[in-house]
Amino acid sequence: AQSVAQPEDQVNVAEGNPLTVKCTYSVSGNPYLFWYVQYPNRGLQFLLKYITGDNLVKGSYGFEAEFNKSQTSFHLKKPSALVSDSALYFCAVRERNSGNTPLVFGKGTRLSVIA
Amino acid sequence: GAVVSQHPSWVICKSGTSVKIECRSLDFQATTMFWYRQFPKQSLMLMATSNEGSKATYEQGVEKDKFLINHASLTLSTLTVTSAHPEDSSFYICSARDLGASGMNTEAFFGQGTRLTVV
């Protein structure tokens, strides 16, 4: 079975400081990994994905994530946080070659960037 | 990226009535769409997989007679909450993947969500 763990319910960071939102995953095979952001009363917006190739993936709004197979992690990072980055972030996984199956989401991490 | 449109964004209905939520893929065809439910401060819970031209596949614990799903065309799936009760109040989100773009490894795109309040 596939699963995603986001160990932090809440992450607080000062504006301008680097931020990290943690994610670890569990799949029986190779994963496709995704990060999404959700603003209040809105759907999820795609940020970035890891499919194959370079372990460091760059995405929207200056976010990036690093795939670490040995640690089964896919932490989301940004060098300099903005107040507008405050939102709910979801990590998701889907096993490669699993067909058109739905994503499995972590429970979400609320990021609060303080001015 | 691909666009998924969900309507309405919010709805208030009386207990015992039914509510229909539409999910459309605007610039691609979606043979499969997914319906999620999200409780406050919680993650997305997959309710069902909607398959064009066939019956939906429901997750364990989701009442198929209460949450009717119809996927009559390649661009439209509907979720009808029948005989709604206050405990059905929630945020409902649909998603789909544009398989024509890059195949199975593409990201899923989500509708804007529907806030349902049953009074």
mmCIF file of C-alpha atoms in Angstrom, chain A residues 31-88:
data_model
loop_
_atom_site.group_PDB
_atom_site.id
_atom_site.type_symbol
_atom_site.label_atom_id
_atom_site.label_comp_id
_atom_site.label_asym_id
_atom_site.label_seq_id
_atom_site.Cartn_x
_atom_site.Cartn_y
_atom_site.Cartn_z
ATOM 1 C CA PRO A 31 7.229 6.547 -7.045
ATOM 2 C CA TYR A 32 5.878 9.562 -8.781
ATOM 3 C CA LEU A 33 5.965 12.362 -6.217
ATOM 4 C CA PHE A 34 4.070 15.646 -6.159
ATOM 5 C CA TRP A 35 3.632 18.792 -4.116
ATOM 6 C CA TYR A 36 0.441 20.826 -4.120
ATOM 7 C CA VAL A 37 -0.566 24.038 -2.353
ATOM 8 C CA GLN A 38 -4.049 24.930 -1.166
ATOM 9 C CA TYR A 39 -5.314 28.370 -0.284
ATOM 10 C CA PRO A 40 -8.477 28.780 1.852
ATOM 11 C CA ASN A 41 -11.628 27.467 0.206
ATOM 12 C CA ARG A 42 -9.801 26.655 -2.995
ATOM 13 C CA GLY A 43 -8.761 23.526 -4.818
ATOM 14 C CA LEU A 44 -5.192 22.302 -4.965
ATOM 15 C CA GLN A 45 -2.618 23.965 -7.153
ATOM 16 C CA PHE A 46 0.222 21.932 -8.589
ATOM 17 C CA LEU A 47 3.709 23.057 -7.525
ATOM 18 C CA LEU A 48 6.137 20.442 -8.785
ATOM 19 C CA LYS A 49 6.685 16.776 -9.428
ATOM 20 C CA TYR A 50 9.404 14.165 -9.501
ATOM 21 C CA ILE A 51 9.085 11.602 -12.241
ATOM 22 C CA THR A 52 12.608 10.531 -13.086
ATOM 23 C CA GLY A 53 16.026 12.003 -13.689
ATOM 24 C CA ASP A 54 17.552 14.788 -11.610
ATOM 25 C CA ASN A 55 16.748 14.373 -7.941
ATOM 26 C CA LEU A 56 16.385 18.133 -7.467
ATOM 27 C CA VAL A 57 13.145 19.349 -8.962
ATOM 28 C CA LYS A 58 12.296 23.002 -9.436
ATOM 29 C CA GLY A 59 8.719 24.171 -9.558
ATOM 30 C CA SER A 60 6.406 27.132 -9.393
ATOM 31 C CA TYR A 61 6.902 30.248 -7.252
ATOM 32 C CA GLY A 62 10.549 29.449 -6.489
ATOM 33 C CA PHE A 63 9.841 26.161 -4.746
ATOM 34 C CA GLU A 64 12.015 23.111 -5.176
ATOM 35 C CA ALA A 65 12.107 19.601 -3.765
ATOM 36 C CA GLU A 66 14.747 16.915 -3.536
ATOM 37 C CA PHE A 67 13.999 13.269 -4.096
ATOM 38 C CA ASN A 68 16.024 11.068 -1.763
ATOM 39 C CA LYS A 69 15.458 7.411 -2.518
ATOM 40 C CA SER A 70 17.475 6.041 0.382
ATOM 41 C CA GLN A 71 15.545 8.124 2.882
ATOM 42 C CA THR A 72 12.269 7.850 0.933
ATOM 43 C CA SER A 73 11.848 11.581 1.296
ATOM 44 C CA PHE A 74 10.707 14.436 -0.911
ATOM 45 C CA HIS A 75 11.059 17.585 1.193
ATOM 46 C CA LEU A 76 9.785 20.880 -0.197
ATOM 47 C CA LYS A 77 12.112 23.854 0.068
ATOM 48 C CA LYS A 78 12.362 27.516 -0.771
ATOM 49 C CA PRO A 79 15.444 29.683 -0.198
ATOM 50 C CA SER A 80 13.551 32.792 0.880
ATOM 51 C CA ALA A 81 9.990 32.629 2.185
ATOM 52 C CA LEU A 82 7.318 35.196 1.378
ATOM 53 C CA VAL A 83 4.249 36.052 3.424
ATOM 54 C CA SER A 84 2.189 35.063 0.387
ATOM 55 C CA ASP A 85 3.571 31.517 0.679
ATOM 56 C CA SER A 86 1.401 31.006 3.759
ATOM 57 C CA ALA A 87 -0.954 28.174 2.852
ATOM 58 C CA LEU A 88 -1.620 24.465 3.281
#
